[in-house]
mmCIF file of C-alpha atoms and ligand atoms in Angstrom:
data_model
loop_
_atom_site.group_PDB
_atom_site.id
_atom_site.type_symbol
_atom_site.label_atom_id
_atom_site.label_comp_id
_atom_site.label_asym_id
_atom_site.label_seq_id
_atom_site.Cartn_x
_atom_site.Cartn_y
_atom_site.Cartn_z
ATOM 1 C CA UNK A 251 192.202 -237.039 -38.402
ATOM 2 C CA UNK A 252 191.419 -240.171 -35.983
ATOM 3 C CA UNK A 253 187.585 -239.493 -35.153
ATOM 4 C CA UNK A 254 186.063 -241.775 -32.577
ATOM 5 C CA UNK A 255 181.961 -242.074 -32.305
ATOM 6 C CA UNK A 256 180.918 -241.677 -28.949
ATOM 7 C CA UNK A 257 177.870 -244.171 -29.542
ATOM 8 C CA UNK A 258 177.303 -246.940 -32.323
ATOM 9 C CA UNK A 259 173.236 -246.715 -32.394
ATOM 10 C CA UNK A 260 171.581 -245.882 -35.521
ATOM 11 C CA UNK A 261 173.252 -242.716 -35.937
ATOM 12 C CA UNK A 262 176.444 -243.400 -34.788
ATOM 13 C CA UNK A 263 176.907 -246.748 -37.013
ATOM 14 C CA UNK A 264 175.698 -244.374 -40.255
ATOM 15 C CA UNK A 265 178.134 -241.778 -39.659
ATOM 16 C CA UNK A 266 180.717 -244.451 -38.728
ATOM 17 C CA UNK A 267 179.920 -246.059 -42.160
ATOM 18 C CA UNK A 268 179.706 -243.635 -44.340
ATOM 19 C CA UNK A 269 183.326 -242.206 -43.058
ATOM 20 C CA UNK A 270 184.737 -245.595 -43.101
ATOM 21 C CA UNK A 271 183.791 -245.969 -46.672
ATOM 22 C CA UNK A 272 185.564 -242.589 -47.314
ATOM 23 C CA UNK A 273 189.208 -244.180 -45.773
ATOM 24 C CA UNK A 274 188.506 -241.938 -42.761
ATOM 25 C CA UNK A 275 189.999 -243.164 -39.760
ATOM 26 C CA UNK A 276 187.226 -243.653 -37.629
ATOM 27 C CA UNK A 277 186.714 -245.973 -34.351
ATOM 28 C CA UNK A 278 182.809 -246.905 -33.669
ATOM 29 C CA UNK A 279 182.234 -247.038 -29.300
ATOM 30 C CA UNK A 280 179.424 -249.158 -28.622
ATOM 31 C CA UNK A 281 177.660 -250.218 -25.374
ATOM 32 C CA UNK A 282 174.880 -253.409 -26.731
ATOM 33 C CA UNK A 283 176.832 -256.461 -26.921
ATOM 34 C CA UNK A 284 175.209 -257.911 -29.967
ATOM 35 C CA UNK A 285 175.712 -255.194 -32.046
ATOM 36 C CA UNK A 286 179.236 -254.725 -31.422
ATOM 37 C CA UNK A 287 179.915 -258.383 -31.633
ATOM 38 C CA UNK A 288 177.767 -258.819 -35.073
ATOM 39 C CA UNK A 289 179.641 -255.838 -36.376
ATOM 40 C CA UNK A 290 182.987 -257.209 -34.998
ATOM 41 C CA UNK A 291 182.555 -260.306 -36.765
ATOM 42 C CA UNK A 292 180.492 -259.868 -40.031
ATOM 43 C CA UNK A 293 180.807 -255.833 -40.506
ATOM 44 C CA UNK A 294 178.028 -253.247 -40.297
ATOM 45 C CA UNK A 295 174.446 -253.823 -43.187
ATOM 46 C CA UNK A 296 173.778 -250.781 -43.964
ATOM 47 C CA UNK A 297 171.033 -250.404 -46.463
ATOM 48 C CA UNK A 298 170.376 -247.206 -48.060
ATOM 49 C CA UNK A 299 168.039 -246.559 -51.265
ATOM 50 C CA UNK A 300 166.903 -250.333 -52.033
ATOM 51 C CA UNK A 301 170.928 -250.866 -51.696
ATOM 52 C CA UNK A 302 173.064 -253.148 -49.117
ATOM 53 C CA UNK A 303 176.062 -252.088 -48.066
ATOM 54 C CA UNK A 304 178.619 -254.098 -45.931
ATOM 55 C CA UNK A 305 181.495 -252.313 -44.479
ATOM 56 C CA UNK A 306 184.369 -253.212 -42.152
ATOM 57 C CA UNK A 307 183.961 -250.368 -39.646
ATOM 58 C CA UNK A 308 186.663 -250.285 -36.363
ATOM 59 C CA UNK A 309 184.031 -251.058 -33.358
ATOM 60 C CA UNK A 310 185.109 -251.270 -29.518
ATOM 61 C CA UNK A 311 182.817 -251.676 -26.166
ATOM 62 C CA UNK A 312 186.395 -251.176 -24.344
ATOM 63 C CA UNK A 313 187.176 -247.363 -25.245
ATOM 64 C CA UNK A 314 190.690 -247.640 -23.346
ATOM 65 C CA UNK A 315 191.674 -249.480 -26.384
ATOM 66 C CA UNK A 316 191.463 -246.467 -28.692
ATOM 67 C CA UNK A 317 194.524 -244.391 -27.710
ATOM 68 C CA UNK A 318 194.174 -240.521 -28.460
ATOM 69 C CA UNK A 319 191.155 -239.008 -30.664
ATOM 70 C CA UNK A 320 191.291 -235.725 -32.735
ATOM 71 C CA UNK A 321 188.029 -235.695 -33.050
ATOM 72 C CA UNK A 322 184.802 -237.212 -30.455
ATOM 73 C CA UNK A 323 181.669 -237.064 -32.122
ATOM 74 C CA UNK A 324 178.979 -237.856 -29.552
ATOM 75 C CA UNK A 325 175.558 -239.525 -30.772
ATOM 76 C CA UNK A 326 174.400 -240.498 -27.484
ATOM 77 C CA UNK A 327 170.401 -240.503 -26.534
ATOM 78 C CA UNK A 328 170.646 -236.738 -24.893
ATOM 79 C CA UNK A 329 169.827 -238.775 -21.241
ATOM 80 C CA UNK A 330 173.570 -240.679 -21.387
ATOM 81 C CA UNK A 331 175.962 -237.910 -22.997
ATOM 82 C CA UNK A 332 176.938 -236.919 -19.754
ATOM 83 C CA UNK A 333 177.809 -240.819 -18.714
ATOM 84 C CA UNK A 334 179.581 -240.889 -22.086
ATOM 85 C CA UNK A 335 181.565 -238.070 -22.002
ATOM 86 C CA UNK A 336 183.400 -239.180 -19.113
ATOM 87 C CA UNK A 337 184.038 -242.359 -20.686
ATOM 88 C CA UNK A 338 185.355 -240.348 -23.622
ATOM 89 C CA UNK A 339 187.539 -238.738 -21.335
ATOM 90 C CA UNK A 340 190.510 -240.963 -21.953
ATOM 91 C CA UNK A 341 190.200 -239.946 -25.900
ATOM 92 C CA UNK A 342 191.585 -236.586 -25.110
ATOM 93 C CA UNK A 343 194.834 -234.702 -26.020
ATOM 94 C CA UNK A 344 195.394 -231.345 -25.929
ATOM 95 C CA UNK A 345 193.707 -229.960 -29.358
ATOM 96 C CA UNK A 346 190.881 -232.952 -28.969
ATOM 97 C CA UNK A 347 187.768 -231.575 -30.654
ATOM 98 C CA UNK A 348 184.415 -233.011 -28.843
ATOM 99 C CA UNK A 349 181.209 -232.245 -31.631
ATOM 100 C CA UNK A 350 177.642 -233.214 -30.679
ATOM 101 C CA UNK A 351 175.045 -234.217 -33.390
ATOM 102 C CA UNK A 352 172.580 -234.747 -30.784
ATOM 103 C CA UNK A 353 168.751 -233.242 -30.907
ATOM 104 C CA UNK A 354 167.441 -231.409 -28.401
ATOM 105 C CA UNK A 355 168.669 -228.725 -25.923
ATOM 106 C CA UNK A 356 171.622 -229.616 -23.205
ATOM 107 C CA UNK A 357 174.080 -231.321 -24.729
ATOM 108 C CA UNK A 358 176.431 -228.454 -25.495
ATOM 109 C CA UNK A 359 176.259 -227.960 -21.482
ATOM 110 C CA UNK A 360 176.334 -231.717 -20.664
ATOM 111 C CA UNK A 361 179.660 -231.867 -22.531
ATOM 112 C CA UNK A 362 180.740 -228.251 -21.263
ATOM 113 C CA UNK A 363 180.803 -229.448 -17.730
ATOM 114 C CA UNK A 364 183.682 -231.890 -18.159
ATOM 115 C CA UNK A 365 185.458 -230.339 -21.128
ATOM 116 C CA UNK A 366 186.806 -226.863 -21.749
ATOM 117 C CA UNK A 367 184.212 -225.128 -23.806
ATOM 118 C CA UNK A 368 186.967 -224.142 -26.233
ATOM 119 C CA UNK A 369 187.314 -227.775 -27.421
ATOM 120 C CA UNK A 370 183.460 -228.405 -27.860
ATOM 121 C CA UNK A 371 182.056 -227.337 -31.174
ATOM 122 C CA UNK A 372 178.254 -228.108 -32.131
ATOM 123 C CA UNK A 373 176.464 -229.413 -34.451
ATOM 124 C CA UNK A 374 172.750 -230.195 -36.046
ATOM 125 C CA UNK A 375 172.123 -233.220 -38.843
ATOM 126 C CA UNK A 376 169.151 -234.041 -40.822
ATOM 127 C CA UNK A 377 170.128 -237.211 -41.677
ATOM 128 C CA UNK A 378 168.092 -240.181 -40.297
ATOM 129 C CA UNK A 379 168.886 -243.349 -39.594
ATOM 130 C CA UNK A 380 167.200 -246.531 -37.990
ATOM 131 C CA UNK A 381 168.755 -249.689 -36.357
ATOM 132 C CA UNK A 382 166.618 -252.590 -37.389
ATOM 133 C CA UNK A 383 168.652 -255.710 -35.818
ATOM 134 C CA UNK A 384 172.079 -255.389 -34.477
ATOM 135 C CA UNK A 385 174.544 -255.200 -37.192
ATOM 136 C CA UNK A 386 172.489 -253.668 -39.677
ATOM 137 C CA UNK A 387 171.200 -250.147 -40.225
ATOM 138 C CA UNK A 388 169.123 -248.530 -42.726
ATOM 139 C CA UNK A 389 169.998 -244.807 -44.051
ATOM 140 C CA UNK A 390 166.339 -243.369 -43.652
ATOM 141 C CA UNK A 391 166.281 -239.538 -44.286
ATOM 142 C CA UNK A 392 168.984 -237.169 -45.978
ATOM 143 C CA UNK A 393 169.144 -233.493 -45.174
ATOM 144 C CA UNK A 394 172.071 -231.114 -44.848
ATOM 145 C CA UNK A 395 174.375 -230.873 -41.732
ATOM 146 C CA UNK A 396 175.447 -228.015 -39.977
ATOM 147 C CA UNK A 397 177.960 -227.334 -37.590
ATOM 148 C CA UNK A 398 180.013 -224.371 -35.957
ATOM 149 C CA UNK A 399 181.928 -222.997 -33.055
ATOM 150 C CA UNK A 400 180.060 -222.154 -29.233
ATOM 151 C CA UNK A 401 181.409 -218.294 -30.444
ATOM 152 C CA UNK A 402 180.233 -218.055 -34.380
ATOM 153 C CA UNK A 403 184.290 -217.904 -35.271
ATOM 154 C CA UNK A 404 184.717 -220.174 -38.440
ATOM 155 C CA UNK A 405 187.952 -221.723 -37.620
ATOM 156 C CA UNK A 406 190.327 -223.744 -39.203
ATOM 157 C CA UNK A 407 189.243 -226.929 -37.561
ATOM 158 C CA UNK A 408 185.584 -226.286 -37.669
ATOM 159 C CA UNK A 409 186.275 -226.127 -41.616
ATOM 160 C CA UNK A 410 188.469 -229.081 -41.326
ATOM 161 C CA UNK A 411 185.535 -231.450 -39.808
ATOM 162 C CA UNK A 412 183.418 -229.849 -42.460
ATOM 163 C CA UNK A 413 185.140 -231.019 -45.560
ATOM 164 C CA UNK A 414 185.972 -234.324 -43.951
ATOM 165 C CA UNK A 415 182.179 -234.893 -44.304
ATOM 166 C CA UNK A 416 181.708 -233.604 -47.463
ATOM 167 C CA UNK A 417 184.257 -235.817 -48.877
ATOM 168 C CA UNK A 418 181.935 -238.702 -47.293
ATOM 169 C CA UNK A 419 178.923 -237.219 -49.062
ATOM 170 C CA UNK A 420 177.364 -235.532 -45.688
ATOM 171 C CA UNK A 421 176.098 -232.723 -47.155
ATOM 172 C CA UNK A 422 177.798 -230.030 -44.479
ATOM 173 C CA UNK A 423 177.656 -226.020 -44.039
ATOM 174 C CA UNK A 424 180.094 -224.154 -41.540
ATOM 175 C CA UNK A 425 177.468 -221.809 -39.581
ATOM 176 C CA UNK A 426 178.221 -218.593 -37.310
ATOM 177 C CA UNK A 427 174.879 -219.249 -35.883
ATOM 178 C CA UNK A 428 174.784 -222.419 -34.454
ATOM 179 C CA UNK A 429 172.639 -222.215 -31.433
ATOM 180 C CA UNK A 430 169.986 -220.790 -33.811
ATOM 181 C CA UNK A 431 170.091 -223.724 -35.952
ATOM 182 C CA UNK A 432 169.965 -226.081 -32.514
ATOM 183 C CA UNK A 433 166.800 -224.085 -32.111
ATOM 184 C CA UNK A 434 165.311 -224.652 -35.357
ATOM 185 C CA UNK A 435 165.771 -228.333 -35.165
ATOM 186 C CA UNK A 436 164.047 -228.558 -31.831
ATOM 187 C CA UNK A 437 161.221 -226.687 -32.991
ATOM 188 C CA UNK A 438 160.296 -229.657 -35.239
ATOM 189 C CA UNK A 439 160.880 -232.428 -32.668
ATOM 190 C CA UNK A 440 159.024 -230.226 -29.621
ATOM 191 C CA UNK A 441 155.911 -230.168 -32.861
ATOM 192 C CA UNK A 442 156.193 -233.510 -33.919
ATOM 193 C CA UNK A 443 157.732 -235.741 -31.858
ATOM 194 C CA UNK A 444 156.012 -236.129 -28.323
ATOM 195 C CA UNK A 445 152.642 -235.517 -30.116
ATOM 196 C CA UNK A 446 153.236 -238.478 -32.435
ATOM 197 C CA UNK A 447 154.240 -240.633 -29.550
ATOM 198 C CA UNK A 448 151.002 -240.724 -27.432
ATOM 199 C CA UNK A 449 148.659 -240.659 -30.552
ATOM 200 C CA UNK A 450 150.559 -243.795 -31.729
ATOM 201 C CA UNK A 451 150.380 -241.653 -35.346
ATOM 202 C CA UNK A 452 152.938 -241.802 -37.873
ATOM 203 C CA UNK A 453 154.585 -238.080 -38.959
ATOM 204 C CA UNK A 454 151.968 -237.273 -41.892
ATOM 205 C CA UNK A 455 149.061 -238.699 -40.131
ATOM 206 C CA UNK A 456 149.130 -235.441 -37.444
ATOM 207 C CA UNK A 457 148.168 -233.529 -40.346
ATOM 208 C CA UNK A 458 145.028 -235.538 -41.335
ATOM 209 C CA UNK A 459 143.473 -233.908 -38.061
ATOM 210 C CA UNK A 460 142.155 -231.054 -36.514
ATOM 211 C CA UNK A 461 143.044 -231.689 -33.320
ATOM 212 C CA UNK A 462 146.678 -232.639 -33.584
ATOM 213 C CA UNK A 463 147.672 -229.811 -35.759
ATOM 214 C CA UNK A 464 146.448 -227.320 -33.629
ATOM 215 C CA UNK A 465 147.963 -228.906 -30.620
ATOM 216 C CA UNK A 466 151.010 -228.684 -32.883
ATOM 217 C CA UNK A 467 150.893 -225.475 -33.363
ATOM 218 C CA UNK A 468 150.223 -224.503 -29.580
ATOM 219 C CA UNK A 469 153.562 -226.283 -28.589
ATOM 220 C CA UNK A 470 155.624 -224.993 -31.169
ATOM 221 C CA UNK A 471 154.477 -221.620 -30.766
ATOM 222 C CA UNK A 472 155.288 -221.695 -27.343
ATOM 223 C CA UNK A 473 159.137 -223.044 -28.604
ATOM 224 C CA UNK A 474 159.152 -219.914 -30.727
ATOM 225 C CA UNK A 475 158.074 -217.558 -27.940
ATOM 226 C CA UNK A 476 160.624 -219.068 -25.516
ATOM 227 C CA UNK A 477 163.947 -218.359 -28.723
ATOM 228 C CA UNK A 478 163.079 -215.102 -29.216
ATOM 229 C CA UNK A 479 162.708 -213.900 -25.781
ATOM 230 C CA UNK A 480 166.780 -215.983 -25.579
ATOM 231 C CA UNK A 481 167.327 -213.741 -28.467
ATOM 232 C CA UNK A 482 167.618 -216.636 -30.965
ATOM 233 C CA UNK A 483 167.358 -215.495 -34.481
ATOM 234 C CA UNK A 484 164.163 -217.500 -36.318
ATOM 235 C CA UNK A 485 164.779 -216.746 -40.131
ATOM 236 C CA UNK A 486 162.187 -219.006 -41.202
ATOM 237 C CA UNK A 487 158.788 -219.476 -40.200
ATOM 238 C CA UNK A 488 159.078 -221.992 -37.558
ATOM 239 C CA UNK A 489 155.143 -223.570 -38.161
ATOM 240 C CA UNK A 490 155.541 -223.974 -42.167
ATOM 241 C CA UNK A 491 158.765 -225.622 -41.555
ATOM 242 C CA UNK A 492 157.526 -228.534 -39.068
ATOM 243 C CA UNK A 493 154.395 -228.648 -41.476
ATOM 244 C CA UNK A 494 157.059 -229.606 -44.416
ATOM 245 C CA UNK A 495 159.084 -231.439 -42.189
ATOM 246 C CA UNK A 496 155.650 -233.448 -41.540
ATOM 247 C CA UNK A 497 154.925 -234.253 -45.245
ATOM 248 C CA UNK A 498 158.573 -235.130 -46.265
ATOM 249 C CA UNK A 499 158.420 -238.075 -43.733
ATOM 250 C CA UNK A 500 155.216 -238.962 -43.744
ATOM 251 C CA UNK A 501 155.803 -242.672 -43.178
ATOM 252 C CA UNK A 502 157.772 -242.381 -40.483
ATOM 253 C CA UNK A 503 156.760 -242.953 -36.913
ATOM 254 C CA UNK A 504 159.266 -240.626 -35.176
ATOM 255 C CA UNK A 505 161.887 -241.577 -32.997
ATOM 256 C CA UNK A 506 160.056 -241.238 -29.891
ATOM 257 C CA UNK A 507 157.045 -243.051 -31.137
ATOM 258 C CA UNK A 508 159.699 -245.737 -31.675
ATOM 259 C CA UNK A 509 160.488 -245.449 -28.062
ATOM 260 C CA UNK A 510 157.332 -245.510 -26.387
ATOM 261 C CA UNK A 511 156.126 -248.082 -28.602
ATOM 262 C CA UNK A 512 159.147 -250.707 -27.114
ATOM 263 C CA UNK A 513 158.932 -249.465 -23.751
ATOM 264 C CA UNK A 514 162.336 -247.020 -23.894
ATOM 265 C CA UNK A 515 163.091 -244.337 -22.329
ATOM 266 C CA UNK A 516 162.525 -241.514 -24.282
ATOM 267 C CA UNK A 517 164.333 -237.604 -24.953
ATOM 268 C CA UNK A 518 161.455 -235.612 -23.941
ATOM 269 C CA UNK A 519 163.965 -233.765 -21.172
ATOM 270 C CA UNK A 520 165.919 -232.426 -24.150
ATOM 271 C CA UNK A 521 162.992 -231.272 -26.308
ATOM 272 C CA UNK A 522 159.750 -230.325 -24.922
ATOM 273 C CA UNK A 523 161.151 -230.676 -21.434
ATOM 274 C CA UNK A 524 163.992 -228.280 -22.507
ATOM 275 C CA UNK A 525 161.348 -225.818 -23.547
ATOM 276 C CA UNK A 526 159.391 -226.296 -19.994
ATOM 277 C CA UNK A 527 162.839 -225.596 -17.995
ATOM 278 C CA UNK A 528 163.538 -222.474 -20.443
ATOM 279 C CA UNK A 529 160.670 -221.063 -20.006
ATOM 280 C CA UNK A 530 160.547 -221.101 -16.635
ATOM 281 C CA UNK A 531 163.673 -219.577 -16.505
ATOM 282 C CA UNK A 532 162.137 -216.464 -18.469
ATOM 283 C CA UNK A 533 159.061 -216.598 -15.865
ATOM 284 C CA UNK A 534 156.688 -217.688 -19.206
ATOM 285 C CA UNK A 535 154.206 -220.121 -19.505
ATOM 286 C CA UNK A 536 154.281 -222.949 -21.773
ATOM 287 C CA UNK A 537 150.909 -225.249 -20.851
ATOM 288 C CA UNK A 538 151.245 -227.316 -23.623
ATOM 289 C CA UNK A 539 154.810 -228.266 -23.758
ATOM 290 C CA UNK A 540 154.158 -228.644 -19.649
ATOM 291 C CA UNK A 541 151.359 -231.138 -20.100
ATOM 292 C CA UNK A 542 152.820 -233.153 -22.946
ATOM 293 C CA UNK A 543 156.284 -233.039 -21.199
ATOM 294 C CA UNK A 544 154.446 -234.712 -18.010
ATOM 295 C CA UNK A 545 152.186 -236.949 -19.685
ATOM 296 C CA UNK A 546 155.407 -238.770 -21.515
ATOM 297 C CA UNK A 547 157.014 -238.945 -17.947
ATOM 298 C CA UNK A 548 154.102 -240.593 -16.722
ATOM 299 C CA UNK A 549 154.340 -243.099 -19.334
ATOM 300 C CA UNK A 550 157.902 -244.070 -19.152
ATOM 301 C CA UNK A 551 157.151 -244.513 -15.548
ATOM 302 C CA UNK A 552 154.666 -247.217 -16.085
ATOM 303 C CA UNK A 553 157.404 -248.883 -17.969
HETATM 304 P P1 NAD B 182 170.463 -244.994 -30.552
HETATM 305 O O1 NAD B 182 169.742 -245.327 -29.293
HETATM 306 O O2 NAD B 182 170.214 -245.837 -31.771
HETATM 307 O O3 NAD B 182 172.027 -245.003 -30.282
HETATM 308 C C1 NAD B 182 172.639 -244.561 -29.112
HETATM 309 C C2 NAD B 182 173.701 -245.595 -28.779
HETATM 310 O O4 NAD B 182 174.565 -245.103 -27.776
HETATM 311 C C3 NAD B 182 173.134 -246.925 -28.234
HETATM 312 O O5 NAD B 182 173.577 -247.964 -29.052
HETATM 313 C C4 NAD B 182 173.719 -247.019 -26.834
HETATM 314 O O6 NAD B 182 174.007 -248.354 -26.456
HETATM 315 C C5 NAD B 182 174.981 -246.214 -26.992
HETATM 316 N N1 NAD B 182 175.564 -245.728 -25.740
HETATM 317 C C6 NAD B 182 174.951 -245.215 -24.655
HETATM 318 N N2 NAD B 182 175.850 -244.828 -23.735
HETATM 319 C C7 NAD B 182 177.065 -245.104 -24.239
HETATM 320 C C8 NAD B 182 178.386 -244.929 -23.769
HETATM 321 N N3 NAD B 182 178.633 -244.394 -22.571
HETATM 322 N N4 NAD B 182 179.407 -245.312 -24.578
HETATM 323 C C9 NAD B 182 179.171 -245.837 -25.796
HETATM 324 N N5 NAD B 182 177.938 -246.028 -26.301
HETATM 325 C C10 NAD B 182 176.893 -245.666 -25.526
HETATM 326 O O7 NAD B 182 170.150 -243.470 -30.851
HETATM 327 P P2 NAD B 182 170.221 -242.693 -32.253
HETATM 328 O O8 NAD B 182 168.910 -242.821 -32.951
HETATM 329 O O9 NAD B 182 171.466 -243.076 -32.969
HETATM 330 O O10 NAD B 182 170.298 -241.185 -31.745
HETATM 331 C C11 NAD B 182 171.469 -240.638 -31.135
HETATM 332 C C12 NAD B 182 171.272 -239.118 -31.025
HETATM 333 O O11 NAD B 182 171.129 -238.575 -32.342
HETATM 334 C C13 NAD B 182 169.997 -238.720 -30.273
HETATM 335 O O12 NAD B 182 170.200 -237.523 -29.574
HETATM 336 C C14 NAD B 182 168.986 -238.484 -31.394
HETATM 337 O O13 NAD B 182 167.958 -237.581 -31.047
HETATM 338 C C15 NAD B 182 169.899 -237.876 -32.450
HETATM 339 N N6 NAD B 182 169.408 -238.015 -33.822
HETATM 340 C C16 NAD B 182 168.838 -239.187 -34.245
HETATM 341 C C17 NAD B 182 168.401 -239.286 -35.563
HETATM 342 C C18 NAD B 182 167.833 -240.588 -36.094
HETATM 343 O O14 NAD B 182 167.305 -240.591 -37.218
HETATM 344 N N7 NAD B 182 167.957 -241.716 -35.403
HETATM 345 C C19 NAD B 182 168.526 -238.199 -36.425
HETATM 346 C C20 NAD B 182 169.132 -237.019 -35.962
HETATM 347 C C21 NAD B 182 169.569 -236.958 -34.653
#
């Protein structure tokens, strides 16, 4: 299976790596010149549990140069996957599979616009990863992946994907309930993630106040209210899970702390934003997720 990675950022070079070392034929498709040269030239660092790894990985900025793809994995920020997927056009024969990773909500319909949704499967990971210089990564968080057809079906090829992962150690499940699992992920980044951002707080720290944890709880209750009334199944309680979530990476300012703190653009469209445009949709009010969703725009646009 030739899978190409729509993206070689911190996620995209982890997944790339950890394939590569598993013989996979996989092609990396990066846009920041320095990282693709670095990796081009010396290989991809990629240090994971006090260990360095260094690993020839196939990397391109020129995606012509790829021929055909079996498999696109896009790990994209959510704000470029539809620039992307048109450049990931070319990749595509007729039984190409196109799987987003991505967080937050609209990338299954960001990819739907330009590809039949019968070649789009999707996906959820709770693996982290960080890019600390170009060429070298660290492996930062471990969790299990999930992915699974737009329909629930558990196909052949959905399976396929799945055990090519598992042979590279990603811990993977086939689910009939994807969208439900999209939902659960974004409950923890519409908790934590904007939230950490403007209080300049690392992921534990929320819980050493008052005030952020019942902030916390406003905007992912509102989350919650918004799935169920989209008929999204919530198996697990939503709140404990973001407060576990919280103590499990307690060190780790999130990834949109990351961005705010260098000046970056940041997902809030695709996560609290997401929840704002839902809800609205539904004719319910979210205040919270509307106020934090605004006060991050008004802070990327000082940028
Ligand atoms: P990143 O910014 O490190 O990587 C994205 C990369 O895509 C960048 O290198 C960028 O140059 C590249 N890119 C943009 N447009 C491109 C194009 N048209 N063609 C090729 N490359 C292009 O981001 P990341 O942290 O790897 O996150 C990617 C996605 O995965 C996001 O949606 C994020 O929320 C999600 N995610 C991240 C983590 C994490 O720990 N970093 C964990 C789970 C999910």
């Amino acid at each position: 299976m030739k899978t190409v990675i729509m993206g070689a950022g911190a996620m995209g070079s982890l997944f790339g790596a950890v394939l590569t070392l598993s013989e996979e034929d996989v092609w990396l498709v990066g846009r920041g010149r320095d990282h693709v040269e670095v990796i081009q030239s010396k290989g991809l660092t990629m240090e994971e549990k006090g260990k360095i790894y260094h690993i020839r990985v196939n990397i391109t900025s020129d995606v012509t140069s790829i021929g055909k793809a079996d498999l696109v994995l896009f790990f994209i920020k959510t704000y470029q996957t539809e620039r992307a997927v048109s450049d990931a056009l070319i990749l595509q024969k007729e039984d190409t599979i196109f799987l987003t990773l991505q967080n937050g909500l609209g990338n299954e319909e960001a990819i739907c616009k330009q590809i039949d949704r019968k070649n789009v499967i999707l996906g959820v990971t709770g693996h982290g990863a960080t890019l600390l210089e170009p060429g070298r990564i660290r492996h930062a968080g471990w969790g299990k992946t999930h992915i699974g057809e737009l329909d629930g079906k558990i196909t052949d090829r959905v399976n396929h994907v799945a055990q090519m992962f598992l042979k590279a150690g990603i811990e993977t499940e086939v689910s009939q309930h994807i969208h439900d699992l999209v939902w659960e992920k974004l409950f923890v980044n519409v908790g934590i993630n904007a939230l950490a951002a403007i209080t300049g707080l690392k992921n534990g720290q929320l819980s050493d106040y008052p005030e952020t944890m019942r902030l916390l709880e406003s905007l992912v209750s509102e989350a919650v209210e918004v799935a169920r009334r989209k008929g999204i199944r919530i198996e697990r309680d939503p709140l404990e899970r973001v407060k576990a979530v919280i103590e499990a990476t307690r060190e780790n300012r999130c990834s949109m702390g990351q961005d705010l703190d260098y000046k970056r653009r940041t997902e809030i469209d695709a996560i609290n934003g997401a929840v704002v445009r839902e809800a609205k949709q539904l004719g319910i009010p979210v205040p919270y997720n509307q106020m934090i969703t605004g006060l991050i725009k008004v802070i990327e646009k000082t940028f």
